[in-house]
Every structure is written in structure tokens, then in C-alpha cells.
Amino acid sequence: MHLDKANGWLSLIANVGVLLGIIVIAVELQQTQISMLAEASTTRAQLATQIYEIQKENGIPELQQKNQQGIELSPEEYSRALQWVLTALRYFENLHYQMQAGVLDDEIWEGTLRNIDGYCDSEFNRNTFEYEFGTEGTLAALRLSLIHI
């Protein structure tokens, strides 16, 4: 009888220990998820900064101004502009992937969709894309593929 009581207590203690272990693991998983989201946010900010620097280094604002004034870009200028356009598209594609993976919250994705709209509506970006690929509306098709999850 004494042994049965001891076994009951040991069993209870073991079950409580397992329960506490599960709780600790759940808390650690939540902290890991928060850490991953914070890291993803930092990476997004760093990428946005790098894209801005690439834009400046390649003289994209000047090329955009020429485009707005109706001045035809040279093939070399179109090549620089295309690198900018493709870099930005890769950035948006990465954000789309993060959204599908569940590491991008809805508010950030909604802001990204507005950025994609503005990007695809840019005459400079459309002209650059169409100069290289010769197809009108291709950038709009890419936009649709990015915004439809």
C-alpha cells in the first residue's frame, strides 16, 4: 500500500515535469518566432536601404528625370535602368515569398502592395522593362503575379 502511494506521487511528479517541459518549449518557440520576425524586419530594412543606394549609385534619379522630360535613354542608360528595375522586382518577390511563408504581417504586405502598384505604374519602370523585353504590359503581368497570393 505504501509502495502504491509512492508510485502515485512519483507518477504525478513525472507528469507535472513533462507538462512544465512542454510549457517551457512552447515559450521558447514563441520567443524564437518573435526573434525571427524581428530579424526578417531588419533584413527588409537593410535591403530597402541597399536598393536605395544602388539607385543613387547608378544615377537612376537622373535617368528618371530624363525620361520625364521625354529624352531618349542610351542603350547603356537603359542597361543601368534595367538593373535597377530587376533589383526592385527581386525585392518585391522576396517580400511575396515572406508573405506566403507567414513571416510578413498583413500591414506590411498591404504597404508592399501599394509600393508594387506605384512601382508598376511608373512610366520609367514600364519604359525600361518594355525597352529590354519589347512587350507592352509585361510589367503589369508581373505585378498581377506578385499581388495574387
XYZ file of N, CA, C and O in Angstrom:
596
model
N 0.826 -1.184 0.000
C 0.000 0.000 0.000
C 0.871 1.248 0.000
O 0.584 2.180 -0.738
N 1.912 1.234 0.821
C 2.835 2.347 0.912
C 3.554 2.543 -0.430
O 3.779 3.671 -0.864
N 3.872 1.440 -1.077
C 4.554 1.476 -2.368
C 3.633 2.028 -3.454
O 4.076 2.782 -4.322
N 2.355 1.686 -3.400
C 1.388 2.209 -4.369
C 1.249 3.729 -4.240
O 1.150 4.450 -5.244
N 1.251 4.202 -3.017
C 1.135 5.640 -2.779
C 2.378 6.357 -3.306
O 2.282 7.415 -3.941
N 3.549 5.802 -3.082
C 4.801 6.383 -3.557
C 4.827 6.407 -5.087
O 5.245 7.403 -5.701
N 4.377 5.303 -5.694
C 4.326 5.254 -7.163
C 3.364 6.305 -7.712
O 3.623 6.922 -8.743
N 2.251 6.504 -7.050
C 1.283 7.521 -7.468
C 1.890 8.912 -7.433
O 1.715 9.709 -8.355
N 2.609 9.210 -6.330
C 3.254 10.519 -6.205
C 4.352 10.689 -7.262
O 4.475 11.758 -7.872
N 5.141 9.664 -7.477
C 6.201 9.743 -8.487
C 5.616 9.939 -9.886
O 6.149 10.700 -10.689
N 4.529 9.250 -10.146
C 3.863 9.395 -11.432
C 3.326 10.818 -11.601
O 3.453 11.416 -12.676
N 2.730 11.361 -10.559
C 2.217 12.728 -10.595
C 3.349 13.721 -10.820
O 3.244 14.635 -11.652
N 4.445 13.555 -10.115
C 5.602 14.448 -10.258
C 6.167 14.366 -11.681
O 6.501 15.384 -12.301
N 6.242 13.139 -12.225
C 6.745 12.961 -13.588
C 5.831 13.650 -14.595
O 6.301 14.322 -15.526
N 4.529 13.522 -14.423
C 3.579 14.156 -15.339
C 3.644 15.673 -15.250
O 3.563 16.377 -16.271
N 3.779 16.193 -14.034
C 3.933 17.647 -13.860
C 5.225 18.111 -14.529
O 5.260 19.155 -15.196
N 6.283 17.329 -14.404
C 7.558 17.665 -15.043
C 7.431 17.697 -16.560
O 7.948 18.605 -17.227
N 6.716 16.728 -17.118
C 6.501 16.704 -18.563
C 5.686 17.921 -18.989
O 6.002 18.581 -19.980
N 4.649 18.237 -18.241
C 3.820 19.398 -18.541
C 4.636 20.691 -18.501
O 4.538 21.534 -19.399
N 5.455 20.843 -17.467
C 6.313 22.029 -17.372
C 7.294 22.092 -18.546
O 7.560 23.162 -19.089
N 7.828 20.948 -18.937
C 8.737 20.892 -20.087
C 8.053 21.349 -21.361
O 8.625 22.097 -22.169
N 6.812 20.922 -21.552
C 6.055 21.327 -22.743
C 5.801 22.837 -22.722
O 5.923 23.516 -23.742
N 5.481 23.375 -21.549
C 5.248 24.820 -21.423
C 6.524 25.585 -21.744
O 6.494 26.594 -22.464
N 7.661 25.122 -21.225
C 8.945 25.795 -21.497
C 9.249 25.763 -22.988
O 9.665 26.773 -23.575
N 9.015 24.648 -23.642
C 9.268 24.540 -25.080
C 8.355 25.493 -25.852
O 8.794 26.161 -26.791
N 7.090 25.580 -25.454
C 6.154 26.482 -26.132
C 6.603 27.943 -26.003
O 6.561 28.706 -26.975
N 7.058 28.322 -24.824
C 7.542 29.693 -24.608
C 8.788 29.951 -25.455
O 8.924 31.000 -26.085
N 9.695 28.976 -25.512
C 10.909 29.134 -26.310
C 10.579 29.239 -27.796
O 11.186 30.037 -28.517
N 9.609 28.466 -28.258
C 9.201 28.553 -29.659
C 8.617 29.924 -29.978
O 8.897 30.498 -31.040
N 7.829 30.457 -29.068
C 7.255 31.783 -29.280
C 8.365 32.840 -29.331
O 8.341 33.726 -30.173
N 9.332 32.737 -28.432
C 10.443 33.693 -28.432
C 11.264 33.568 -29.708
O 11.708 34.572 -30.268
N 11.448 32.354 -30.191
C 12.184 32.144 -31.430
C 11.437 32.760 -32.601
O 12.037 33.399 -33.473
N 10.126 32.598 -32.620
C 9.321 33.174 -33.697
C 9.418 34.698 -33.668
O 9.586 35.329 -34.712
N 9.327 35.283 -32.502
C 9.438 36.746 -32.378
C 10.810 37.203 -32.859
O 10.936 38.191 -33.589
N 11.823 36.468 -32.487
C 13.185 36.799 -32.909
C 13.320 36.703 -34.432
O 13.943 37.567 -35.064
N 12.732 35.671 -35.023
C 12.794 35.517 -36.475
C 12.062 36.648 -37.187
O 12.531 37.156 -38.207
N 10.918 37.052 -36.663
C 10.168 38.153 -37.265
C 10.955 39.458 -37.177
O 10.979 40.243 -38.128
N 11.588 39.677 -36.043
C 12.403 40.885 -35.875
C 13.592 40.862 -36.837
O 13.924 41.887 -37.453
N 14.214 39.706 -36.985
C 15.344 39.579 -37.903
C 14.897 39.807 -39.346
O 15.581 40.480 -40.120
N 13.743 39.267 -39.708
C 13.213 39.463 -41.057
C 12.923 40.941 -41.303
O 13.191 41.463 -42.398
N 12.399 41.627 -40.306
C 12.118 43.053 -40.436
C 13.407 43.846 -40.625
O 13.476 44.747 -41.469
N 14.422 43.504 -39.873
C 15.717 44.172 -40.006
C 16.307 43.931 -41.390
O 16.819 44.858 -42.026
N 16.205 42.718 -41.858
C 16.723 42.379 -43.190
C 15.985 43.158 -44.270
O 16.598 43.661 -45.215
N 14.659 43.283 -44.136
C 13.880 44.058 -45.107
C 14.351 45.510 -45.135
O 14.516 46.102 -46.197
N 14.567 46.065 -43.965
C 15.022 47.462 -43.885
C 16.406 47.611 -44.523
O 16.662 48.583 -45.246
N 17.289 46.659 -44.266
C 18.629 46.708 -44.857
C 18.566 46.584 -46.376
O 19.272 47.301 -47.090
N 17.710 45.692 -46.865
C 17.563 45.538 -48.311
C 17.014 46.803 -48.948
O 17.469 47.217 -50.017
N 16.038 47.419 -48.309
C 15.469 48.660 -48.842
C 16.541 49.748 -48.913
O 16.626 50.487 -49.904
N 17.366 49.824 -47.893
C 18.462 50.799 -47.880
C 19.460 50.498 -48.988
O 19.918 51.413 -49.688
N 19.794 49.229 -49.171
C 20.730 48.850 -50.238
C 20.161 49.179 -51.611
O 20.883 49.664 -52.486
N 18.871 48.933 -51.795
C 18.242 49.239 -53.083
C 18.290 50.748 -53.339
O 18.575 51.189 -54.455
N 18.043 51.537 -52.302
C 18.129 52.990 -52.441
C 19.544 53.407 -52.835
O 19.734 54.258 -53.712
N 20.540 52.802 -52.210
C 21.939 53.120 -52.528
C 22.274 52.717 -53.964
O 22.967 53.456 -54.671
N 21.799 51.555 -54.394
C 22.021 51.113 -55.770
C 21.395 52.120 -56.741
O 21.991 52.475 -57.759
N 20.215 52.584 -56.401
C 19.519 53.556 -57.232
C 20.362 54.822 -57.384
O 20.559 55.328 -58.485
N 20.881 55.323 -56.263
C 21.698 56.547 -56.301
C 23.002 56.320 -57.060
O 23.400 57.135 -57.883
N 23.689 55.198 -56.744
C 24.989 54.920 -57.362
C 24.895 54.776 -58.871
O 25.836 55.109 -59.591
N 23.789 54.274 -59.353
C 23.616 54.065 -60.791
C 22.969 55.249 -61.497
O 22.634 55.156 -62.669
N 22.767 56.338 -60.763
C 22.226 57.550 -61.376
C 20.785 57.408 -61.838
O 20.366 58.082 -62.778
N 20.044 56.557 -61.176
C 18.664 56.308 -61.587
C 17.794 57.569 -61.471
O 16.997 57.842 -62.382
N 17.936 58.375 -60.416
C 17.108 59.603 -60.374
C 17.322 60.500 -61.601
O 16.358 61.057 -62.134
N 18.561 60.595 -62.063
C 18.841 61.408 -63.247
C 18.197 60.785 -64.491
O 17.668 61.484 -65.353
N 18.254 59.447 -64.583
C 17.640 58.768 -65.718
C 16.118 58.935 -65.687
O 15.486 59.103 -66.728
N 15.554 58.880 -64.505
C 14.107 59.083 -64.374
C 13.730 60.494 -64.817
O 12.710 60.685 -65.478
N 14.558 61.460 -64.467
C 14.290 62.846 -64.859
C 14.366 62.997 -66.384
O 13.510 63.642 -66.995
N 15.366 62.368 -66.997
C 15.465 62.401 -68.462
C 14.219 61.794 -69.088
O 13.676 62.329 -70.061
N 13.769 60.683 -68.524
C 12.580 60.005 -69.049
C 11.352 60.915 -68.952
O 10.556 60.999 -69.881
N 11.217 61.602 -67.816
C 10.078 62.502 -67.626
C 10.114 63.659 -68.626
O 9.073 64.168 -69.031
N 11.319 64.076 -69.005
C 11.471 65.179 -69.958
C 11.338 64.709 -71.404
O 11.433 65.508 -72.331
N 11.141 63.400 -71.584
C 10.972 62.866 -72.930
C 12.278 62.654 -73.672
O 12.282 62.457 -74.889
N 13.394 62.681 -72.951
C 14.702 62.474 -73.572
C 14.964 60.969 -73.644
O 14.851 60.257 -72.644
N 15.306 60.493 -74.828
C 15.560 59.062 -75.031
C 16.844 58.652 -74.299
O 17.859 59.339 -74.344
N 16.775 57.518 -73.618
C 17.949 56.996 -72.928
C 18.812 56.217 -73.905
O 18.309 55.612 -74.858
N 20.119 56.230 -73.654
C 21.049 55.446 -74.473
C 20.940 53.968 -74.074
O 20.414 53.653 -72.998
N 21.441 53.062 -74.905
C 21.423 51.642 -74.523
C 22.128 51.383 -73.185
O 21.666 50.564 -72.389
N 23.228 52.095 -72.926
C 23.936 51.926 -71.649
C 23.066 52.401 -70.495
O 23.017 51.783 -69.429
N 22.359 53.495 -70.696
C 21.476 54.012 -69.652
C 20.309 53.056 -69.410
O 19.918 52.816 -68.271
N 19.765 52.505 -70.486
C 18.696 51.510 -70.329
C 19.204 50.277 -69.577
O 18.484 49.685 -68.783
N 20.428 49.914 -69.830
C 21.017 48.757 -69.131
C 21.105 49.027 -67.631
O 20.753 48.169 -66.809
N 21.561 50.226 -67.264
C 21.609 50.595 -65.844
C 20.217 50.631 -65.245
O 19.978 50.158 -64.132
N 19.288 51.188 -65.997
C 17.908 51.278 -65.513
C 17.312 49.883 -65.331
O 16.610 49.625 -64.350
N 17.624 48.985 -66.264
C 17.089 47.626 -66.160
C 17.611 46.935 -64.907
O 16.862 46.222 -64.228
N 18.873 47.132 -64.589
C 19.412 46.526 -63.360
C 18.654 47.017 -62.141
O 18.358 46.253 -61.226
N 18.305 48.290 -62.146
C 17.522 48.857 -61.047
C 16.131 48.227 -61.011
O 15.651 47.802 -59.968
N 15.477 48.150 -62.155
C 14.123 47.590 -62.235
C 14.129 46.146 -61.740
O 13.278 45.751 -60.943
N 15.086 45.353 -62.193
C 15.144 43.939 -61.803
C 15.492 43.772 -60.324
O 14.976 42.865 -59.665
N 16.338 44.646 -59.799
C 16.674 44.586 -58.374
C 15.432 44.833 -57.524
O 15.165 44.110 -56.562
N 14.671 45.838 -57.894
C 13.448 46.137 -57.152
C 12.444 44.991 -57.271
O 11.777 44.629 -56.290
N 12.335 44.401 -58.453
C 11.427 43.263 -58.623
C 11.838 42.082 -57.746
O 10.988 41.403 -57.170
N 13.134 41.832 -57.639
C 13.605 40.749 -56.764
C 13.248 41.035 -55.309
O 12.904 40.131 -54.554
N 13.341 42.290 -54.925
C 12.972 42.684 -53.567
C 11.488 42.397 -53.321
O 11.116 41.804 -52.308
N 10.647 42.802 -54.264
C 9.215 42.535 -54.120
C 8.927 41.036 -54.114
O 8.075 40.558 -53.373
N 9.648 40.312 -54.951
C 9.462 38.861 -54.996
C 9.816 38.224 -53.649
O 9.130 37.340 -53.162
N 10.878 38.723 -53.032
C 11.278 38.228 -51.717
C 10.206 38.510 -50.679
O 9.879 37.648 -49.858
N 9.621 39.702 -50.724
C 8.551 40.029 -49.786
C 7.328 39.142 -50.021
O 6.664 38.716 -49.077
N 7.049 38.856 -51.280
C 5.934 37.961 -51.619
C 6.187 36.573 -51.017
O 5.288 35.968 -50.427
N 7.398 36.089 -51.156
C 7.759 34.794 -50.576
C 7.595 34.810 -49.056
O 7.059 33.873 -48.470
N 8.043 35.892 -48.419
C 7.908 36.002 -46.962
C 6.444 36.014 -46.550
O 6.072 35.427 -45.537
N 5.595 36.666 -47.357
C 4.164 36.677 -47.049
C 3.593 35.270 -47.127
O 2.849 34.842 -46.256
N 3.954 34.557 -48.173
C 3.459 33.193 -48.328
C 3.972 32.281 -47.215
O 3.273 31.360 -46.804
N 5.175 32.547 -46.721
C 5.761 31.733 -45.654
C 5.209 32.112 -44.282
O 5.493 31.438 -43.299
N 4.454 33.219 -44.207
C 3.841 33.610 -42.953
C 4.724 34.438 -42.034
O 4.409 34.599 -40.860
N 5.834 34.972 -42.556
C 6.707 35.791 -41.705
C 6.534 37.291 -41.956
O 7.249 38.095 -41.386
N 5.568 37.631 -42.792
C 5.289 39.032 -43.080
C 3.860 39.303 -42.643
O 2.939 38.613 -43.066
N 3.691 40.289 -41.784
C 2.318 40.527 -41.314
C 1.502 41.276 -42.366
O 2.031 41.825 -43.326
N 0.205 41.267 -42.187
C -0.716 41.807 -43.188
C -0.498 43.293 -43.456
O -0.610 43.736 -44.598
N -0.195 44.066 -42.423
C 0.006 45.507 -42.616
C 1.208 45.791 -43.510
O 1.149 46.652 -44.387
N 2.288 45.060 -43.280
C 3.482 45.259 -44.110
C 3.182 44.835 -45.546
O 3.576 45.497 -46.503
N 2.457 43.726 -45.707
C 2.129 43.269 -47.051
C 1.223 44.274 -47.765
O 1.406 44.535 -48.957
N 0.264 44.862 -47.054
C -0.603 45.869 -47.665
C 0.228 47.072 -48.138
O -0.005 47.601 -49.222
N 1.185 47.493 -47.322
C 2.075 48.582 -47.732
C 2.915 48.185 -48.937
O 3.139 48.995 -49.846
N 3.353 46.942 -48.954
C 4.135 46.442 -50.085
C 3.302 46.448 -51.358
O 3.795 46.804 -52.430
N 2.037 46.059 -51.247
C 1.160 46.071 -52.424
C 1.026 47.480 -52.984
O 1.033 47.674 -54.212
N 0.929 48.474 -52.108
C 0.864 49.863 -52.575
C 2.169 50.247 -53.281
O 2.154 50.922 -54.318
N 3.299 49.796 -52.729
C 4.591 50.069 -53.372
C 4.695 49.391 -54.730
O 5.224 49.974 -55.681
N 4.206 48.157 -54.819
C 4.236 47.434 -56.096
C 3.382 48.174 -57.120
O 3.787 48.339 -58.276
N 2.208 48.628 -56.695
C 1.340 49.384 -57.611
C 2.057 50.627 -58.135
O 2.075 50.887 -59.342
N 2.643 51.392 -57.227
C 3.358 52.599 -57.638
C 4.538 52.285 -58.533
O 4.798 52.982 -59.526
N 5.236 51.223 -58.213
C 6.400 50.807 -58.992
C 5.982 50.428 -60.412
O 6.589 50.853 -61.387
N 4.931 49.627 -60.520
C 4.476 49.168 -61.836
C 3.786 50.276 -62.624
O 3.754 50.221 -63.853
N 3.254 51.267 -61.928
C 2.621 52.398 -62.607
C 3.641 53.429 -63.084
O 3.299 54.325 -63.861
N 4.888 53.301 -62.642
C 5.928 54.252 -63.019
C 6.238 54.130 -64.518
O 6.575 53.060 -65.018
N 6.096 55.236 -65.213
C 6.386 55.251 -66.652
C 7.839 54.856 -66.916
O 8.139 54.131 -67.857
N 8.729 55.328 -66.067
C 10.157 54.996 -66.213
C 10.371 53.490 -66.143
O 11.052 52.904 -66.988
N 9.791 52.844 -65.135
C 9.970 51.400 -64.987
C 9.339 50.644 -66.162
O 9.924 49.690 -66.680
N 8.148 51.065 -66.572
C 7.489 50.413 -67.719
C 8.323 50.573 -68.985
O 8.547 49.607 -69.726
N 8.802 51.801 -69.244
C 9.609 52.039 -70.438
C 10.881 51.203 -70.429
O 11.275 50.646 -71.456
N 11.511 51.131 -69.276
C 12.750 50.356 -69.165
C 12.489 48.886 -69.433
O 13.203 48.230 -70.196
N 11.455 48.366 -68.814
C 11.121 46.954 -68.967
C 10.740 46.642 -70.416
O 11.193 45.648 -70.994
N 9.945 47.505 -71.009
C 9.496 47.287 -72.380
C 10.634 47.463 -73.381
O 10.681 46.782 -74.403
N 11.594 48.366 -73.090
C 12.751 48.536 -73.969
C 13.545 47.231 -74.020
O 13.957 46.788 -75.085
N 13.734 46.631 -72.867
C 14.552 45.421 -72.801
C 13.826 44.207 -73.365
O 14.407 43.404 -74.087
N 12.557 44.055 -73.017
C 11.849 42.834 -73.371
C 10.884 43.014 -74.540
O 10.327 42.040 -75.036
N 10.663 44.267 -74.949
C 9.882 44.538 -76.129
C 8.406 44.175 -76.046
O 7.741 44.061 -77.054
N 7.891 43.987 -74.859
C 6.496 43.589 -74.718
C 5.782 44.579 -73.818
O 6.120 44.715 -72.651
N 4.788 45.230 -74.364
C 3.992 46.158 -73.571
C 3.109 45.370 -72.619
O 2.552 44.339 -72.977
N 3.011 45.817 -71.397
C 2.147 45.158 -70.426
C 2.817 44.056 -69.623
O 2.204 43.474 -68.739
N 4.077 43.740 -69.916
C 4.754 42.663 -69.193
C 4.917 43.007 -67.724
O 4.732 42.154 -66.862
N 5.253 44.248 -67.446
C 5.410 44.660 -66.050
C 4.077 44.562 -65.324
O 4.024 44.150 -64.160
N 2.994 44.870 -66.001
C 1.668 44.736 -65.386
C 1.367 43.279 -65.077
O 0.782 42.957 -64.035
N 1.772 42.367 -65.950
C 1.563 40.932 -65.696
C 2.367 40.482 -64.493
O 1.899 39.693 -63.672
N 3.605 40.985 -64.390
C 4.415 40.652 -63.215
C 3.758 41.177 -61.943
O 3.750 40.496 -60.915
N 3.200 42.360 -62.029
C 2.506 42.938 -60.884
C 1.380 42.021 -60.424
O 1.234 41.734 -59.254
N 0.597 41.565 -61.376
C -0.512 40.677 -61.016
C -0.021 39.391 -60.387
O -0.619 38.884 -59.438
N 1.091 38.862 -60.867
C 1.603 37.624 -60.272
C 2.121 37.855 -58.854
O 2.064 36.968 -58.031
N 2.591 39.066 -58.579
C 3.096 39.370 -57.240
C 1.983 39.623 -56.245
O 2.074 39.251 -55.078
N 0.903 40.262 -56.693
C -0.113 40.655 -55.710
C -1.142 39.559 -55.440
O -1.845 39.626 -54.455
N -1.221 38.574 -56.314
C -2.181 37.487 -56.081
C -1.482 36.342 -55.381
O -0.632 35.677 -55.952
N -1.875 36.126 -54.159
C -1.256 35.065 -53.362
C -2.048 33.798 -53.568
O -3.223 33.748 -53.524
